[in-house]
Amino acid sequence: MSRDGTHAKLAYDWYGSWTTIYNLYADAQLCFHLEGTDISPAHGSQKSLHSHSGKSGFVPHHIYQKQSIWYHYVRQKYGLPLDSRHLYTKTDWEFFSMAVASEDVRSEILESVARWVNETVTDLPFTDLHNTEGKGEFPGPNFFARPVIGGHFAFLALQRACEGRAMEGLAFLNGKPGFGDDSVASAETLSQWEAMAAKAAEKFKFDGYESERVEL
């Protein structure tokens, strides 16, 4: 995480960078996030692959929460960039990331993708790489109609995971209690995280990309 604790860095030593943690999707798909909660798959047939003694799963819930908040503040006109290197998004990983974000953030990102579809002019199949600002352009012909587009169904697949209880285990992202001792940050804590994220994200809005490494 960054030194101010607001977001994940692109690399361990790359201060002033950020990245989407799209692999959090796998954590939820494999039910690791249910560890330490009172939720278990309905029939016990799909369980997490490794027992973990932590209170909030293999990946702490606050990582999910902080990344969800961060995505809200770095979202651009046409979606969520992959990371701080460029304004391009990879739509498959974008959908993985939004599937494990709060309901509000998920809706925001989906609306941005829909805006890209509605406002850009092309007669080509859906691309998995495009610019989230400007004209929303994308390179061709190598990034459309590829199998990775299956990632766009990430949220639908997650609804069926863990015997249909995967999304219930992510209720803490929406401030709903009852899923472990440390699952839900207080309103005061969330407000502090949001204020810090908003300040840190300012340099990444539109013209702040490909910036110098700064101490964050």
PDB file of C-alpha atoms in Angstrom:
ATOM      1  CA  MET A   1       0.000   0.000   0.000  1.00  0.00           C
ATOM      2  CA  SER A   2       1.002   3.647  -0.413  1.00  0.00           C
ATOM      3  CA  ARG A   3       2.651   5.355   2.543  1.00  0.00           C
ATOM      4  CA  ASP A   4      -0.538   7.234   3.346  1.00  0.00           C
ATOM      5  CA  GLY A   5      -2.469   3.951   3.235  1.00  0.00           C
ATOM      6  CA  THR A   6      -5.030   5.112   0.661  1.00  0.00           C
ATOM      7  CA  HIS A   7      -4.311   2.757  -2.235  1.00  0.00           C
ATOM      8  CA  ALA A   8      -2.166  -0.027  -3.640  1.00  0.00           C
ATOM      9  CA  LYS A   9       1.054   0.905  -5.463  1.00  0.00           C
ATOM     10  CA  LEU A  10       1.893  -0.411  -8.928  1.00  0.00           C
ATOM     11  CA  ALA A  11       5.196  -1.766  -7.602  1.00  0.00           C
ATOM     12  CA  TYR A  12       6.672  -2.076  -4.126  1.00  0.00           C
ATOM     13  CA  ASP A  13       9.203   0.713  -4.697  1.00  0.00           C
ATOM     14  CA  TRP A  14       7.122   2.879  -7.044  1.00  0.00           C
ATOM     15  CA  TYR A  15       5.914   5.647  -4.785  1.00  0.00           C
ATOM     16  CA  GLY A  16       3.446   7.994  -6.428  1.00  0.00           C
ATOM     17  CA  SER A  17       1.838   5.176  -8.416  1.00  0.00           C
ATOM     18  CA  TRP A  18      -1.430   3.298  -8.065  1.00  0.00           C
ATOM     19  CA  THR A  19      -2.965   0.148  -9.507  1.00  0.00           C
ATOM     20  CA  THR A  20      -6.227  -1.746  -9.626  1.00  0.00           C
ATOM     21  CA  ILE A  21      -6.115  -4.929  -7.561  1.00  0.00           C
ATOM     22  CA  TYR A  22      -8.135  -6.970 -10.018  1.00  0.00           C
ATOM     23  CA  ASN A  23      -6.921 -10.189  -8.390  1.00  0.00           C
ATOM     24  CA  LEU A  24      -9.121  -9.413  -5.393  1.00  0.00           C
ATOM     25  CA  TYR A  25     -11.770 -10.920  -7.633  1.00  0.00           C
ATOM     26  CA  ALA A  26     -10.060 -14.300  -7.380  1.00  0.00           C
ATOM     27  CA  ASP A  27      -9.949 -13.943  -3.587  1.00  0.00           C
ATOM     28  CA  ALA A  28     -13.733 -13.608  -3.561  1.00  0.00           C
ATOM     29  CA  GLN A  29     -14.375 -16.153  -6.330  1.00  0.00           C
ATOM     30  CA  LEU A  30     -12.487 -18.781  -4.302  1.00  0.00           C
ATOM     31  CA  CYS A  31     -14.355 -17.795  -1.117  1.00  0.00           C
ATOM     32  CA  PHE A  32     -11.279 -16.692   0.834  1.00  0.00           C
ATOM     33  CA  HIS A  33     -13.160 -13.539   1.864  1.00  0.00           C
ATOM     34  CA  LEU A  34     -15.644 -15.641   3.833  1.00  0.00           C
ATOM     35  CA  GLU A  35     -12.994 -16.791   6.323  1.00  0.00           C
ATOM     36  CA  GLY A  36     -13.552 -15.336   9.768  1.00  0.00           C
ATOM     37  CA  THR A  37     -17.226 -14.565   9.065  1.00  0.00           C
ATOM     38  CA  ASP A  38     -20.436 -16.336   9.954  1.00  0.00           C
ATOM     39  CA  ILE A  39     -21.071 -17.135   6.286  1.00  0.00           C
ATOM     40  CA  SER A  40     -20.369 -20.504   4.726  1.00  0.00           C
ATOM     41  CA  PRO A  41     -21.456 -21.978   1.396  1.00  0.00           C
ATOM     42  CA  ALA A  42     -25.018 -23.257   1.704  1.00  0.00           C
ATOM     43  CA  HIS A  43     -24.216 -26.914   1.044  1.00  0.00           C
ATOM     44  CA  GLY A  44     -20.597 -26.930   2.105  1.00  0.00           C
ATOM     45  CA  SER A  45     -19.402 -28.136  -1.294  1.00  0.00           C
ATOM     46  CA  GLN A  46     -17.349 -25.071  -2.223  1.00  0.00           C
ATOM     47  CA  LYS A  47     -14.997 -23.908   0.473  1.00  0.00           C
ATOM     48  CA  SER A  48     -11.903 -21.737   0.523  1.00  0.00           C
ATOM     49  CA  LEU A  49      -8.791 -23.689  -0.427  1.00  0.00           C
ATOM     50  CA  HIS A  50      -6.882 -22.798   2.715  1.00  0.00           C
ATOM     51  CA  SER A  51      -8.013 -22.290   6.275  1.00  0.00           C
ATOM     52  CA  HIS A  52      -6.949 -18.908   7.594  1.00  0.00           C
ATOM     53  CA  SER A  53      -7.137 -17.859  11.209  1.00  0.00           C
ATOM     54  CA  GLY A  54      -7.520 -14.142  10.500  1.00  0.00           C
ATOM     55  CA  LYS A  55     -10.701 -12.325  11.347  1.00  0.00           C
ATOM     56  CA  SER A  56     -11.468 -11.093   7.869  1.00  0.00           C
ATOM     57  CA  GLY A  57     -10.142 -13.548   5.346  1.00  0.00           C
ATOM     58  CA  PHE A  58      -6.945 -14.069   3.396  1.00  0.00           C
ATOM     59  CA  VAL A  59      -6.978 -10.431   2.235  1.00  0.00           C
ATOM     60  CA  PRO A  60      -8.049  -8.042   5.025  1.00  0.00           C
ATOM     61  CA  HIS A  61     -11.386  -6.385   4.373  1.00  0.00           C
ATOM     62  CA  HIS A  62      -9.915  -2.914   4.741  1.00  0.00           C
ATOM     63  CA  ILE A  63      -7.921  -3.530   1.536  1.00  0.00           C
ATOM     64  CA  TYR A  64     -11.176  -4.135  -0.339  1.00  0.00           C
ATOM     65  CA  GLN A  65     -12.680  -1.022   1.238  1.00  0.00           C
ATOM     66  CA  LYS A  66      -9.745   1.292   0.553  1.00  0.00           C
ATOM     67  CA  GLN A  67      -9.441   0.143  -3.062  1.00  0.00           C
ATOM     68  CA  SER A  68     -13.169   0.650  -3.615  1.00  0.00           C
ATOM     69  CA  ILE A  69     -12.909   4.198  -2.282  1.00  0.00           C
ATOM     70  CA  TRP A  70      -9.833   4.819  -4.429  1.00  0.00           C
ATOM     71  CA  TYR A  71     -11.566   3.644  -7.617  1.00  0.00           C
ATOM     72  CA  HIS A  72     -14.253   6.267  -7.053  1.00  0.00           C
ATOM     73  CA  TYR A  73     -11.693   9.067  -7.012  1.00  0.00           C
ATOM     74  CA  VAL A  74      -9.525   7.963  -9.950  1.00  0.00           C
ATOM     75  CA  ARG A  75     -12.373   6.974 -12.277  1.00  0.00           C
ATOM     76  CA  GLN A  76     -12.261   8.937 -15.520  1.00  0.00           C
ATOM     77  CA  LYS A  77     -14.899   9.918 -18.083  1.00  0.00           C
ATOM     78  CA  TYR A  78     -14.957   6.526 -19.798  1.00  0.00           C
ATOM     79  CA  GLY A  79     -14.027   4.205 -16.966  1.00  0.00           C
ATOM     80  CA  LEU A  80     -11.353   3.129 -14.510  1.00  0.00           C
ATOM     81  CA  PRO A  81      -7.755   3.197 -15.820  1.00  0.00           C
ATOM     82  CA  LEU A  82      -5.715   0.062 -15.257  1.00  0.00           C
ATOM     83  CA  ASP A  83      -3.071   1.944 -13.297  1.00  0.00           C
ATOM     84  CA  SER A  84      -1.200   5.229 -13.067  1.00  0.00           C
ATOM     85  CA  ARG A  85       0.991   4.665 -16.128  1.00  0.00           C
ATOM     86  CA  HIS A  86      -1.662   5.671 -18.638  1.00  0.00           C
ATOM     87  CA  LEU A  87      -5.330   6.542 -19.090  1.00  0.00           C
ATOM     88  CA  TYR A  88      -5.978   3.273 -20.899  1.00  0.00           C
ATOM     89  CA  THR A  89      -8.236   0.715 -19.246  1.00  0.00           C
ATOM     90  CA  LYS A  90      -8.270  -3.049 -19.717  1.00  0.00           C
ATOM     91  CA  THR A  91     -11.986  -3.711 -19.627  1.00  0.00           C
ATOM     92  CA  ASP A  92     -11.744  -7.325 -18.460  1.00  0.00           C
ATOM     93  CA  TRP A  93      -9.672  -6.362 -15.420  1.00  0.00           C
ATOM     94  CA  GLU A  94     -11.831  -3.271 -14.970  1.00  0.00           C
ATOM     95  CA  PHE A  95     -14.877  -5.527 -14.571  1.00  0.00           C
ATOM     96  CA  PHE A  96     -12.972  -7.812 -12.176  1.00  0.00           C
ATOM     97  CA  SER A  97     -12.165  -4.762 -10.042  1.00  0.00           C
ATOM     98  CA  MET A  98     -15.668  -3.316 -10.046  1.00  0.00           C
ATOM     99  CA  ALA A  99     -17.178  -6.694  -9.124  1.00  0.00           C
ATOM    100  CA  VAL A 100     -15.445  -6.504  -5.730  1.00  0.00           C
ATOM    101  CA  ALA A 101     -16.138  -2.815  -5.103  1.00  0.00           C
ATOM    102  CA  SER A 102     -19.095  -1.234  -3.319  1.00  0.00           C
ATOM    103  CA  GLU A 103     -22.461  -1.077  -5.053  1.00  0.00           C
ATOM    104  CA  ASP A 104     -22.105   2.674  -5.631  1.00  0.00           C
ATOM    105  CA  VAL A 105     -18.634   2.411  -7.138  1.00  0.00           C
ATOM    106  CA  ARG A 106     -19.667  -0.555  -9.259  1.00  0.00           C
ATOM    107  CA  SER A 107     -22.553   1.467 -10.671  1.00  0.00           C
ATOM    108  CA  GLU A 108     -20.309   4.481 -11.340  1.00  0.00           C
ATOM    109  CA  ILE A 109     -17.794   2.461 -13.314  1.00  0.00           C
ATOM    110  CA  LEU A 110     -20.490   0.596 -15.234  1.00  0.00           C
ATOM    111  CA  GLU A 111     -22.119   3.909 -16.159  1.00  0.00           C
ATOM    112  CA  SER A 112     -18.751   5.159 -17.434  1.00  0.00           C
ATOM    113  CA  VAL A 113     -18.350   2.065 -19.614  1.00  0.00           C
ATOM    114  CA  ALA A 114     -21.894   2.517 -20.936  1.00  0.00           C
ATOM    115  CA  ARG A 115     -21.053   6.132 -21.722  1.00  0.00           C
ATOM    116  CA  TRP A 116     -18.021   4.979 -23.712  1.00  0.00           C
ATOM    117  CA  VAL A 117     -20.197   2.563 -25.696  1.00  0.00           C
ATOM    118  CA  ASN A 118     -22.807   5.264 -26.382  1.00  0.00           C
ATOM    119  CA  GLU A 119     -20.495   8.156 -27.225  1.00  0.00           C
ATOM    120  CA  THR A 120     -17.740   6.548 -29.291  1.00  0.00           C
ATOM    121  CA  VAL A 121     -18.241   5.725 -32.964  1.00  0.00           C
ATOM    122  CA  THR A 122     -17.029   2.344 -34.195  1.00  0.00           C
ATOM    123  CA  ASP A 123     -18.338  -0.601 -36.174  1.00  0.00           C
ATOM    124  CA  LEU A 124     -15.904  -3.005 -34.522  1.00  0.00           C
ATOM    125  CA  PRO A 125     -16.602  -5.557 -31.747  1.00  0.00           C
ATOM    126  CA  PHE A 126     -16.130  -4.563 -28.102  1.00  0.00           C
ATOM    127  CA  THR A 127     -12.502  -3.815 -27.291  1.00  0.00           C
ATOM    128  CA  ASP A 128     -10.722  -4.808 -24.096  1.00  0.00           C
ATOM    129  CA  LEU A 129      -8.353  -1.813 -24.258  1.00  0.00           C
ATOM    130  CA  HIS A 130      -9.388   1.810 -24.691  1.00  0.00           C
ATOM    131  CA  ASN A 131      -8.655   5.322 -23.477  1.00  0.00           C
ATOM    132  CA  THR A 132     -10.774   6.538 -20.574  1.00  0.00           C
ATOM    133  CA  GLU A 133     -10.506  10.179 -21.624  1.00  0.00           C
ATOM    134  CA  GLY A 134     -10.428  12.200 -24.837  1.00  0.00           C
ATOM    135  CA  LYS A 135     -12.256  10.440 -27.656  1.00  0.00           C
ATOM    136  CA  GLY A 136     -12.064   7.064 -25.933  1.00  0.00           C
ATOM    137  CA  GLU A 137      -9.946   5.722 -28.772  1.00  0.00           C
ATOM    138  CA  PHE A 138      -8.478   2.241 -28.805  1.00  0.00           C
ATOM    139  CA  PRO A 139      -5.706   0.496 -30.741  1.00  0.00           C
ATOM    140  CA  GLY A 140      -6.495  -2.012 -33.427  1.00  0.00           C
ATOM    141  CA  PRO A 141      -6.745  -4.574 -34.746  1.00  0.00           C
ATOM    142  CA  ASN A 142      -5.335  -6.563 -31.832  1.00  0.00           C
ATOM    143  CA  PHE A 143      -7.635  -5.600 -28.977  1.00  0.00           C
ATOM    144  CA  PHE A 144     -11.206  -6.422 -29.963  1.00  0.00           C
ATOM    145  CA  ALA A 145     -13.320  -9.578 -30.045  1.00  0.00           C
ATOM    146  CA  ARG A 146     -10.798 -11.392 -27.842  1.00  0.00           C
ATOM    147  CA  PRO A 147     -11.680 -14.181 -25.382  1.00  0.00           C
ATOM    148  CA  VAL A 148     -10.766 -11.940 -22.435  1.00  0.00           C
ATOM    149  CA  ILE A 149     -14.084 -10.157 -22.994  1.00  0.00           C
ATOM    150  CA  GLY A 150     -15.492 -12.974 -20.876  1.00  0.00           C
ATOM    151  CA  GLY A 151     -14.243 -10.915 -17.940  1.00  0.00           C
ATOM    152  CA  HIS A 152     -17.190  -8.596 -18.546  1.00  0.00           C
ATOM    153  CA  PHE A 153     -19.362 -11.270 -16.925  1.00  0.00           C
ATOM    154  CA  ALA A 154     -17.294 -11.202 -13.719  1.00  0.00           C
ATOM    155  CA  PHE A 155     -20.070  -9.847 -11.525  1.00  0.00           C
ATOM    156  CA  LEU A 156     -22.605 -12.384 -12.795  1.00  0.00           C
ATOM    157  CA  ALA A 157     -20.153 -15.228 -12.165  1.00  0.00           C
ATOM    158  CA  LEU A 158     -19.417 -13.963  -8.662  1.00  0.00           C
ATOM    159  CA  GLN A 159     -23.117 -14.009  -7.812  1.00  0.00           C
ATOM    160  CA  ARG A 160     -23.038 -17.808  -8.240  1.00  0.00           C
ATOM    161  CA  ALA A 161     -19.780 -18.398  -6.358  1.00  0.00           C
ATOM    162  CA  CYS A 162     -19.543 -19.905  -2.856  1.00  0.00           C
ATOM    163  CA  GLU A 163     -22.936 -21.554  -3.269  1.00  0.00           C
ATOM    164  CA  GLY A 164     -24.454 -18.176  -4.074  1.00  0.00           C
ATOM    165  CA  ARG A 165     -23.102 -16.418  -0.978  1.00  0.00           C
ATOM    166  CA  ALA A 166     -20.022 -14.665  -2.361  1.00  0.00           C
ATOM    167  CA  MET A 167     -21.758 -11.302  -2.705  1.00  0.00           C
ATOM    168  CA  GLU A 168     -23.257 -11.622   0.765  1.00  0.00           C
ATOM    169  CA  GLY A 169     -19.702 -11.903   2.038  1.00  0.00           C
ATOM    170  CA  LEU A 170     -18.887  -8.567   0.390  1.00  0.00           C
ATOM    171  CA  ALA A 171     -21.721  -6.727   2.146  1.00  0.00           C
ATOM    172  CA  PHE A 172     -19.143  -4.950   4.330  1.00  0.00           C
ATOM    173  CA  LEU A 173     -18.263  -2.850   1.262  1.00  0.00           C
ATOM    174  CA  ASN A 174     -21.696  -1.254   1.540  1.00  0.00           C
ATOM    175  CA  GLY A 175     -21.399  -0.637   5.286  1.00  0.00           C
ATOM    176  CA  LYS A 176     -23.585  -3.568   6.304  1.00  0.00           C
ATOM    177  CA  PRO A 177     -22.612  -5.164   9.637  1.00  0.00           C
ATOM    178  CA  GLY A 178     -22.675  -8.749  10.827  1.00  0.00           C
ATOM    179  CA  PHE A 179     -19.844 -10.419   8.927  1.00  0.00           C
ATOM    180  CA  GLY A 180     -16.946 -10.634  11.367  1.00  0.00           C
ATOM    181  CA  ASP A 181     -15.531  -8.511  14.156  1.00  0.00           C
ATOM    182  CA  ASP A 182     -13.469  -6.184  11.956  1.00  0.00           C
ATOM    183  CA  SER A 183     -15.478  -6.338   8.748  1.00  0.00           C
ATOM    184  CA  VAL A 184     -17.042  -2.893   8.802  1.00  0.00           C
ATOM    185  CA  ALA A 185     -15.077   0.302   9.345  1.00  0.00           C
ATOM    186  CA  SER A 186     -16.848   2.965  11.358  1.00  0.00           C
ATOM    187  CA  ALA A 187     -18.460   5.893   9.570  1.00  0.00           C
ATOM    188  CA  GLU A 188     -15.767   8.158  11.009  1.00  0.00           C
ATOM    189  CA  THR A 189     -12.985   5.905   9.724  1.00  0.00           C
ATOM    190  CA  LEU A 190     -14.545   5.682   6.270  1.00  0.00           C
ATOM    191  CA  SER A 191     -14.848   9.470   6.143  1.00  0.00           C
ATOM    192  CA  GLN A 192     -11.163   9.794   7.000  1.00  0.00           C
ATOM    193  CA  TRP A 193     -10.197   7.277   4.308  1.00  0.00           C
ATOM    194  CA  GLU A 194     -12.342   9.090   1.753  1.00  0.00           C
ATOM    195  CA  ALA A 195     -10.817  12.483   2.572  1.00  0.00           C
ATOM    196  CA  MET A 196      -7.292  11.109   2.327  1.00  0.00           C
ATOM    197  CA  ALA A 197      -8.050   9.287  -0.932  1.00  0.00           C
ATOM    198  CA  ALA A 198      -9.640  12.376  -2.481  1.00  0.00           C
ATOM    199  CA  LYS A 199      -6.538  14.423  -1.707  1.00  0.00           C
ATOM    200  CA  ALA A 200      -4.089  11.772  -2.937  1.00  0.00           C
ATOM    201  CA  ALA A 201      -6.063  11.152  -6.144  1.00  0.00           C
ATOM    202  CA  GLU A 202      -5.967  14.771  -7.297  1.00  0.00           C
ATOM    203  CA  LYS A 203      -2.643  14.337  -9.087  1.00  0.00           C
ATOM    204  CA  PHE A 204      -4.048  11.426 -11.094  1.00  0.00           C
ATOM    205  CA  LYS A 205      -6.992  13.246 -12.637  1.00  0.00           C
ATOM    206  CA  PHE A 206      -6.738  13.357 -16.422  1.00  0.00           C
ATOM    207  CA  ASP A 207      -3.453  15.274 -16.893  1.00  0.00           C
ATOM    208  CA  GLY A 208      -1.694  13.782 -13.889  1.00  0.00           C
ATOM    209  CA  TYR A 209      -0.677  10.507 -15.503  1.00  0.00           C
ATOM    210  CA  GLU A 210       2.855   9.454 -16.314  1.00  0.00           C
ATOM    211  CA  SER A 211       3.886  11.747 -13.450  1.00  0.00           C
ATOM    212  CA  GLU A 212       7.172  11.715 -11.627  1.00  0.00           C
ATOM    213  CA  ARG A 213       7.605   9.391  -8.685  1.00  0.00           C
ATOM    214  CA  VAL A 214       6.609  11.288  -5.597  1.00  0.00           C
ATOM    215  CA  GLU A 215       6.592  10.234  -1.989  1.00  0.00           C
ATOM    216  CA  LEU A 216       3.140   8.836  -1.317  1.00  0.00           C
TER     217      LEU A 216
END
